[in-house]
C-alpha atoms as a PDB file:
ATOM      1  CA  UNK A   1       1.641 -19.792  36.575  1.00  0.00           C
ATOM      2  CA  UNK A   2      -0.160 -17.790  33.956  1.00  0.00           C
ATOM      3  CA  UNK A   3       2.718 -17.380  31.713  1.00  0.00           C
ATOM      4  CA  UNK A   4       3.283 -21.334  31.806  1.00  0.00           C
ATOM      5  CA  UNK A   5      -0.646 -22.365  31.354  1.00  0.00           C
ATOM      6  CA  UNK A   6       0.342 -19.805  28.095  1.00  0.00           C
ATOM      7  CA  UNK A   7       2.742 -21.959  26.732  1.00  0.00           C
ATOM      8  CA  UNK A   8       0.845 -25.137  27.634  1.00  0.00           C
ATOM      9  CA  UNK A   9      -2.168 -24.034  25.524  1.00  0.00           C
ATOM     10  CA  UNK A  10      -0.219 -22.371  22.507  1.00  0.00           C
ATOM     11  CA  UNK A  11       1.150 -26.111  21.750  1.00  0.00           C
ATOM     12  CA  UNK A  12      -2.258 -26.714  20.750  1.00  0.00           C
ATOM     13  CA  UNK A  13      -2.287 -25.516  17.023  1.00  0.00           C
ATOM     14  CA  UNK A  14      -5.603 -23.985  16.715  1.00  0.00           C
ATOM     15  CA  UNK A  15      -5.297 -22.123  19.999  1.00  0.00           C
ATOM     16  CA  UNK A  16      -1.459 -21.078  18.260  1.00  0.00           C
ATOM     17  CA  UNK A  17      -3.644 -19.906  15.387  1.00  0.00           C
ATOM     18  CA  UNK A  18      -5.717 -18.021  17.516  1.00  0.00           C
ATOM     19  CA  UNK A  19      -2.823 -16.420  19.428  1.00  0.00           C
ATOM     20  CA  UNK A  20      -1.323 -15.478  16.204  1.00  0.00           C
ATOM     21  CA  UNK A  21      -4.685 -13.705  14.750  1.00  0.00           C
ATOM     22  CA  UNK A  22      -5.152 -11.922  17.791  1.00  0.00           C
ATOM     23  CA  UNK A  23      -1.923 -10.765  17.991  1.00  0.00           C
ATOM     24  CA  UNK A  24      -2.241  -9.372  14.042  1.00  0.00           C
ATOM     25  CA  UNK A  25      -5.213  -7.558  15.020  1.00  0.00           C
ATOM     26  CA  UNK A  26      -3.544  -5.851  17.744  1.00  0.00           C
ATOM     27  CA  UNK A  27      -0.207  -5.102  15.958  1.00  0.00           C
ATOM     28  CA  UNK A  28      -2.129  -4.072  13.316  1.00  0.00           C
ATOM     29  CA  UNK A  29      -4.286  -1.338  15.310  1.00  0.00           C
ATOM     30  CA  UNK A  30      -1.372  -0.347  17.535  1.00  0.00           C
ATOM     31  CA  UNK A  31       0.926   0.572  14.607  1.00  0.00           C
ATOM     32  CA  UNK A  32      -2.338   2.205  12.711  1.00  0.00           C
ATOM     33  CA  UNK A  33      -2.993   4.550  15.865  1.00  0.00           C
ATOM     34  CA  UNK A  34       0.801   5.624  15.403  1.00  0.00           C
ATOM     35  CA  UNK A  35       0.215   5.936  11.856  1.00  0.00           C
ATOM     36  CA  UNK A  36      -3.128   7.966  11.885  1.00  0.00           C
ATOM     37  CA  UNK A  37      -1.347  10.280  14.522  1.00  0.00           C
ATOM     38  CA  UNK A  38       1.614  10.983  12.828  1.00  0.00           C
ATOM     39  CA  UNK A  39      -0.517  11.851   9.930  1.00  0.00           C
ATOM     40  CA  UNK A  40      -2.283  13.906  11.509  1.00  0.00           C
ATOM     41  CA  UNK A  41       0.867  15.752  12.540  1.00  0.00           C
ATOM     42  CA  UNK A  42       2.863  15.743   9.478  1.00  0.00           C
ATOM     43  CA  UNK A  43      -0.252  17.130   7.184  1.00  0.00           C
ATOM     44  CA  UNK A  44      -2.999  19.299   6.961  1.00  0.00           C
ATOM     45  CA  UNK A  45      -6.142  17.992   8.173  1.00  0.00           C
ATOM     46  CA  UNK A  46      -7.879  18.367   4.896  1.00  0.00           C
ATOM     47  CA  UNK A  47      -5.032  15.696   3.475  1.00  0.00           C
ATOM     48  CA  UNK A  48      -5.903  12.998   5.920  1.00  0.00           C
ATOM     49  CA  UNK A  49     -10.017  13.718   6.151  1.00  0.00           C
ATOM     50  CA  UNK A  50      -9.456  13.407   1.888  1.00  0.00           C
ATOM     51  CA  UNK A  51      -7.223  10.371   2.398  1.00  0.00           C
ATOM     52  CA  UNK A  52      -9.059   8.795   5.078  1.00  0.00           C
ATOM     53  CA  UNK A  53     -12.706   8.885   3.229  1.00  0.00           C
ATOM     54  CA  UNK A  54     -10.320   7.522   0.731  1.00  0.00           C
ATOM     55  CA  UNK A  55      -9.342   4.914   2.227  1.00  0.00           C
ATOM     56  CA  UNK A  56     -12.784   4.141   3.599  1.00  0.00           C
ATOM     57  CA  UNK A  57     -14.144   3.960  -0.013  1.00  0.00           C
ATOM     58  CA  UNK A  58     -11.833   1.401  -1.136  1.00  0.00           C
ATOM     59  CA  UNK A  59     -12.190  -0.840   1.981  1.00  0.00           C
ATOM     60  CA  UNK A  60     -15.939  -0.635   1.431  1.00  0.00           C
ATOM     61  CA  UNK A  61     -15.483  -1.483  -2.182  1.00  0.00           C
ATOM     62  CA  UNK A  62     -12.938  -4.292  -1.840  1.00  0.00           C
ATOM     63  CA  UNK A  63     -15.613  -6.228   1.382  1.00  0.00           C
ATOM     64  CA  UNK A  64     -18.388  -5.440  -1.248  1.00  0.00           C
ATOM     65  CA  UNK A  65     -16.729  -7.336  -3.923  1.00  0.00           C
ATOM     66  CA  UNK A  66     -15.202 -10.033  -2.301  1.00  0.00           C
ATOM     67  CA  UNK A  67     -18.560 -11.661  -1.645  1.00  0.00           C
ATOM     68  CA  UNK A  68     -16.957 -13.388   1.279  1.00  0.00           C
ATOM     69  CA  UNK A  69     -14.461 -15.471  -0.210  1.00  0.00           C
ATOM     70  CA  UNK A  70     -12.204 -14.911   2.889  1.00  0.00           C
ATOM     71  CA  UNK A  71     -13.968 -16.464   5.089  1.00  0.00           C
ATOM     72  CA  UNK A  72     -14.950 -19.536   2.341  1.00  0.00           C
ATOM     73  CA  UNK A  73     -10.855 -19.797   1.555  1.00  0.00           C
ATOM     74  CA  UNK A  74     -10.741 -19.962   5.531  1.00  0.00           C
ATOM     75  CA  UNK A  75     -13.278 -23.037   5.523  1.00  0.00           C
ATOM     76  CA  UNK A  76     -12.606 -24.601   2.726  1.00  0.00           C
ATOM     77  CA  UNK A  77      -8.725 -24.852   2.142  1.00  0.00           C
ATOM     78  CA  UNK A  78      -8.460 -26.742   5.337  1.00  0.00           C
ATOM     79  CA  UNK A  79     -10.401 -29.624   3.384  1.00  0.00           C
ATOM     80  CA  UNK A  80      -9.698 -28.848  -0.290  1.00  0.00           C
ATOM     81  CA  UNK A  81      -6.745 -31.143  -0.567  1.00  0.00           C
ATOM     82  CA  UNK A  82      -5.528 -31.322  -4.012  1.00  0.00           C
ATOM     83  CA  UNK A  83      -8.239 -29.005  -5.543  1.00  0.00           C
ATOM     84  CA  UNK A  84      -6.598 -26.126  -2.941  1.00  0.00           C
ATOM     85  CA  UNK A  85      -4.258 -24.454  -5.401  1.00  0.00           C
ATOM     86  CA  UNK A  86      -7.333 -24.163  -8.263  1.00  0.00           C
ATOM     87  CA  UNK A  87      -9.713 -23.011  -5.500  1.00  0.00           C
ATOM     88  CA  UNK A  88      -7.412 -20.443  -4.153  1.00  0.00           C
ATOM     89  CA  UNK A  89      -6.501 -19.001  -8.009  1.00  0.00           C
ATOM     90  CA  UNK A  90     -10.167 -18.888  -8.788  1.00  0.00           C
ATOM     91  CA  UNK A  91     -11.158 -17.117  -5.508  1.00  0.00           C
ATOM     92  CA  UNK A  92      -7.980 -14.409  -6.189  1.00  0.00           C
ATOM     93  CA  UNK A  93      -9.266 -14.175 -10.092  1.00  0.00           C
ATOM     94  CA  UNK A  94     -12.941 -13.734  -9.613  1.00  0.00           C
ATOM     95  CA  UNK A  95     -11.957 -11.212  -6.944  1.00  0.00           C
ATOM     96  CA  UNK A  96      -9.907  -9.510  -8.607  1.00  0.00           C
ATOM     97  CA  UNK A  97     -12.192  -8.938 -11.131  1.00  0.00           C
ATOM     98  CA  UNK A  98     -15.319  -8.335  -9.225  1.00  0.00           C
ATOM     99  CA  UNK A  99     -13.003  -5.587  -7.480  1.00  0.00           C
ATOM    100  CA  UNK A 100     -11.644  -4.261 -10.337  1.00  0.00           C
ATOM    101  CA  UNK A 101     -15.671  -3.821 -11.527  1.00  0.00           C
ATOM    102  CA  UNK A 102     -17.080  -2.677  -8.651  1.00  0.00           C
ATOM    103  CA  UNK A 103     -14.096   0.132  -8.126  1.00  0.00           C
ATOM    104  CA  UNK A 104     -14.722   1.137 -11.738  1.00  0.00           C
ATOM    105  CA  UNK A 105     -18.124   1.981 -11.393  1.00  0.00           C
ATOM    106  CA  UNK A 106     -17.374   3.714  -7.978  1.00  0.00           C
ATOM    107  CA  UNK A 107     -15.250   5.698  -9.933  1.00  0.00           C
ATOM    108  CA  UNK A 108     -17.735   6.219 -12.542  1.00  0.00           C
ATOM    109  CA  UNK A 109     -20.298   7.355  -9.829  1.00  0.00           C
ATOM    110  CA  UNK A 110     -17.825   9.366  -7.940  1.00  0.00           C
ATOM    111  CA  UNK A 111     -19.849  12.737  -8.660  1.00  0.00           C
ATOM    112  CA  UNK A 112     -22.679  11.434  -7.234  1.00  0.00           C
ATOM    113  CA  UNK A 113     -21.587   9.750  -4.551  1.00  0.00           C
ATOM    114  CA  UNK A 114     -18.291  11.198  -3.239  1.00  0.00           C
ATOM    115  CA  UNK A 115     -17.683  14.507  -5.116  1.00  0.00           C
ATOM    116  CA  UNK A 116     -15.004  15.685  -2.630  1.00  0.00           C
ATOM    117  CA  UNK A 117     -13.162  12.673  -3.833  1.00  0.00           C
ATOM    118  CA  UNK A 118     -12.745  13.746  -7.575  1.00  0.00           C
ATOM    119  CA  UNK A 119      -9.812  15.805  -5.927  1.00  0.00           C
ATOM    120  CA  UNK A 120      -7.807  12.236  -5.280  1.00  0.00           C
ATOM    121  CA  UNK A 121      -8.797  10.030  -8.078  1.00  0.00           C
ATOM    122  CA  UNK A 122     -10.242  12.512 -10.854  1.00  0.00           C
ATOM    123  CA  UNK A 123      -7.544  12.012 -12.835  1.00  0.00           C
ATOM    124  CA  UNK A 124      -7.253   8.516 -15.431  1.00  0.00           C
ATOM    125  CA  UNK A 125      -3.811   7.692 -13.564  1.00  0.00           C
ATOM    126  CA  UNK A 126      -5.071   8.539 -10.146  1.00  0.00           C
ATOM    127  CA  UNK A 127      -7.877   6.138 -10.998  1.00  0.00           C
ATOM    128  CA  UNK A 128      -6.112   3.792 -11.979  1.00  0.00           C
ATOM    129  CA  UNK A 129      -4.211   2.994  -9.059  1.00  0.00           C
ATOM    130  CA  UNK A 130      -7.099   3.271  -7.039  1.00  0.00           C
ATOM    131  CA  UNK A 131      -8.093   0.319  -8.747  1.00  0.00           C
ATOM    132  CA  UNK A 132      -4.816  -1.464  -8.669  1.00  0.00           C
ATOM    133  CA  UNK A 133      -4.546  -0.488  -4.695  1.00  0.00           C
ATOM    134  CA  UNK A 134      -8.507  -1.822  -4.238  1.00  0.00           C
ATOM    135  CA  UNK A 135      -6.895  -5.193  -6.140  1.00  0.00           C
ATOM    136  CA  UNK A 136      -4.035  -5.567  -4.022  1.00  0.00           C
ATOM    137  CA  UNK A 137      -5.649  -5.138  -1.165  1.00  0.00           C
ATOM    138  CA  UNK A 138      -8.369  -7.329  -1.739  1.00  0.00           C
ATOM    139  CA  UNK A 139      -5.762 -10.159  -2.676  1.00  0.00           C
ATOM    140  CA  UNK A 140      -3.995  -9.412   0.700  1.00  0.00           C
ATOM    141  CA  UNK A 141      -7.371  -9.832   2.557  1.00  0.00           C
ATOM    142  CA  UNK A 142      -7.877 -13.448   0.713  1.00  0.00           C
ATOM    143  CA  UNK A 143      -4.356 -14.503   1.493  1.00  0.00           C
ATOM    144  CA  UNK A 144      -4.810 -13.859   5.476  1.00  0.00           C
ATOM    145  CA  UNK A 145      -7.529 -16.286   4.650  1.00  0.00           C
ATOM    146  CA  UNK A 146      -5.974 -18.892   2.765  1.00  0.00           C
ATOM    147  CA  UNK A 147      -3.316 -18.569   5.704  1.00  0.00           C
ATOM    148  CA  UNK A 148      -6.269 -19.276   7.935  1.00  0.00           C
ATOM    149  CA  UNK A 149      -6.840 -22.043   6.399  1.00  0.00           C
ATOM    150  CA  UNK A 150      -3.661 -23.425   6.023  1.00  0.00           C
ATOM    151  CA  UNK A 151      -3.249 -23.484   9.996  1.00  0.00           C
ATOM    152  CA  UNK A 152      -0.440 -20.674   8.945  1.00  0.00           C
ATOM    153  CA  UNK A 153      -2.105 -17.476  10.836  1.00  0.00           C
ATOM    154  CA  UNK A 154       1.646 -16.515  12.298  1.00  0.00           C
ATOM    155  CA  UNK A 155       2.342 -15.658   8.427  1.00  0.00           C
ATOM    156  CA  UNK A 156      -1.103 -13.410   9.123  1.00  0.00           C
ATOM    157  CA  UNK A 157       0.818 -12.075  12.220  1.00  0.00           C
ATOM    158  CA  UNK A 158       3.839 -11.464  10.093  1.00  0.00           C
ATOM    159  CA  UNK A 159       2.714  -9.777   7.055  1.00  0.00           C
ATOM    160  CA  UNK A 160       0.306  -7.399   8.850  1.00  0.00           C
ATOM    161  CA  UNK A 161       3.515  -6.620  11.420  1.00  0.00           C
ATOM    162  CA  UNK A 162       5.829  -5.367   8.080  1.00  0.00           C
ATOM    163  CA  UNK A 163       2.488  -3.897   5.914  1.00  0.00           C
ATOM    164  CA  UNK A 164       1.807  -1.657   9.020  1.00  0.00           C
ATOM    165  CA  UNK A 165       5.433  -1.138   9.615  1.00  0.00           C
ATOM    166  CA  UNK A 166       5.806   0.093   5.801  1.00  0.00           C
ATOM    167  CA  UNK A 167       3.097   2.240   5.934  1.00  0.00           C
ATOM    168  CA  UNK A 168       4.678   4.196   8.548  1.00  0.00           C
ATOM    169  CA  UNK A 169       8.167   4.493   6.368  1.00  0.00           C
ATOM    170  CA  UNK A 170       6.066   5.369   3.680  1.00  0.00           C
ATOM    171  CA  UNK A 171       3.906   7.984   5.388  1.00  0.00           C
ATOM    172  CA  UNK A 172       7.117  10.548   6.263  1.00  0.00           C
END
């Protein structure tokens, strides 16, 4: 049967892996459809345009700056042995830094760039955490690739399931 061929291939760990990623990806864009449309319902549409270009920006900033390291973490970890835990703090360190730069002089450049955005971040505290959210999220995206490399991609599954499932608590 389909269901047991499945379970027969899911014993395998990289096929469990890739069960697990797949199913993150979905979770993930399930629970952001519901999140984007009860947005859109609870406020205006000039809130979510403002906090979706937003958002946009600091996904754009936080791929820019990572320069990949993901996917290396996702190569490399496997194989690192005892050199993992000094790879992985360097990769999350010269991240976080790159990120941190890179977001600062998006910020800098905002008037040029994304005026209508001065509106969400013009202020030093609202900049601030826009750097401290482009941070944390760039350390989540390396640690769903550390994960990857760990053969650990349910604890992918997992924290995607309860960051999309916060985001929704958060949003009403």
């Amino acid at each position: 049967s389909l269901l047991r061929g499945f379970i027969d291939r899911a014993r395998n760990p990289l096929v469990a892996n890739g069960y697990a990623l797949v199913m993150s990806s979905a979770v993930t864009s399930a629970l952001g459809l519901v999140y984007w449309a009860l947005a859109a319902r609870l406020y205006p549409e000039s809130v979510v345009g403002l906090n979706s270009a937003a958002l946009s920006a600091l996904f754009f900033i936080v791929n820019l700056a990572q320069l990949n390291l993901a996917h290396t973490l996702t190569r490399f970890v496997a194989v690192a042995g005892r050199a993992t835990v000094g790879l992985v703090v360097r990769s999350y360190l010269l991240s976080a830094g790159l990120t941190a730069v890179v977001t600062g002089v998006f910020l800098l450049g905002l008037g040029v760039w994304a005026p209508s955005l001065r509106e969400l971040v013009g202020t030093p505290v609202a900049a601030f955490w826009f750097v401290l959210a482009a941070v944390v999220w760039g350390t989540m995206s390396l640690q769903d690739g550390v994960l990857v490399g760990l053969r650990q991609s349910r604890w992918v599954l997992y924290s995607s399931a309860v960051y999309a499932l916060l985001k929704l608590v958060l949003l009403v």
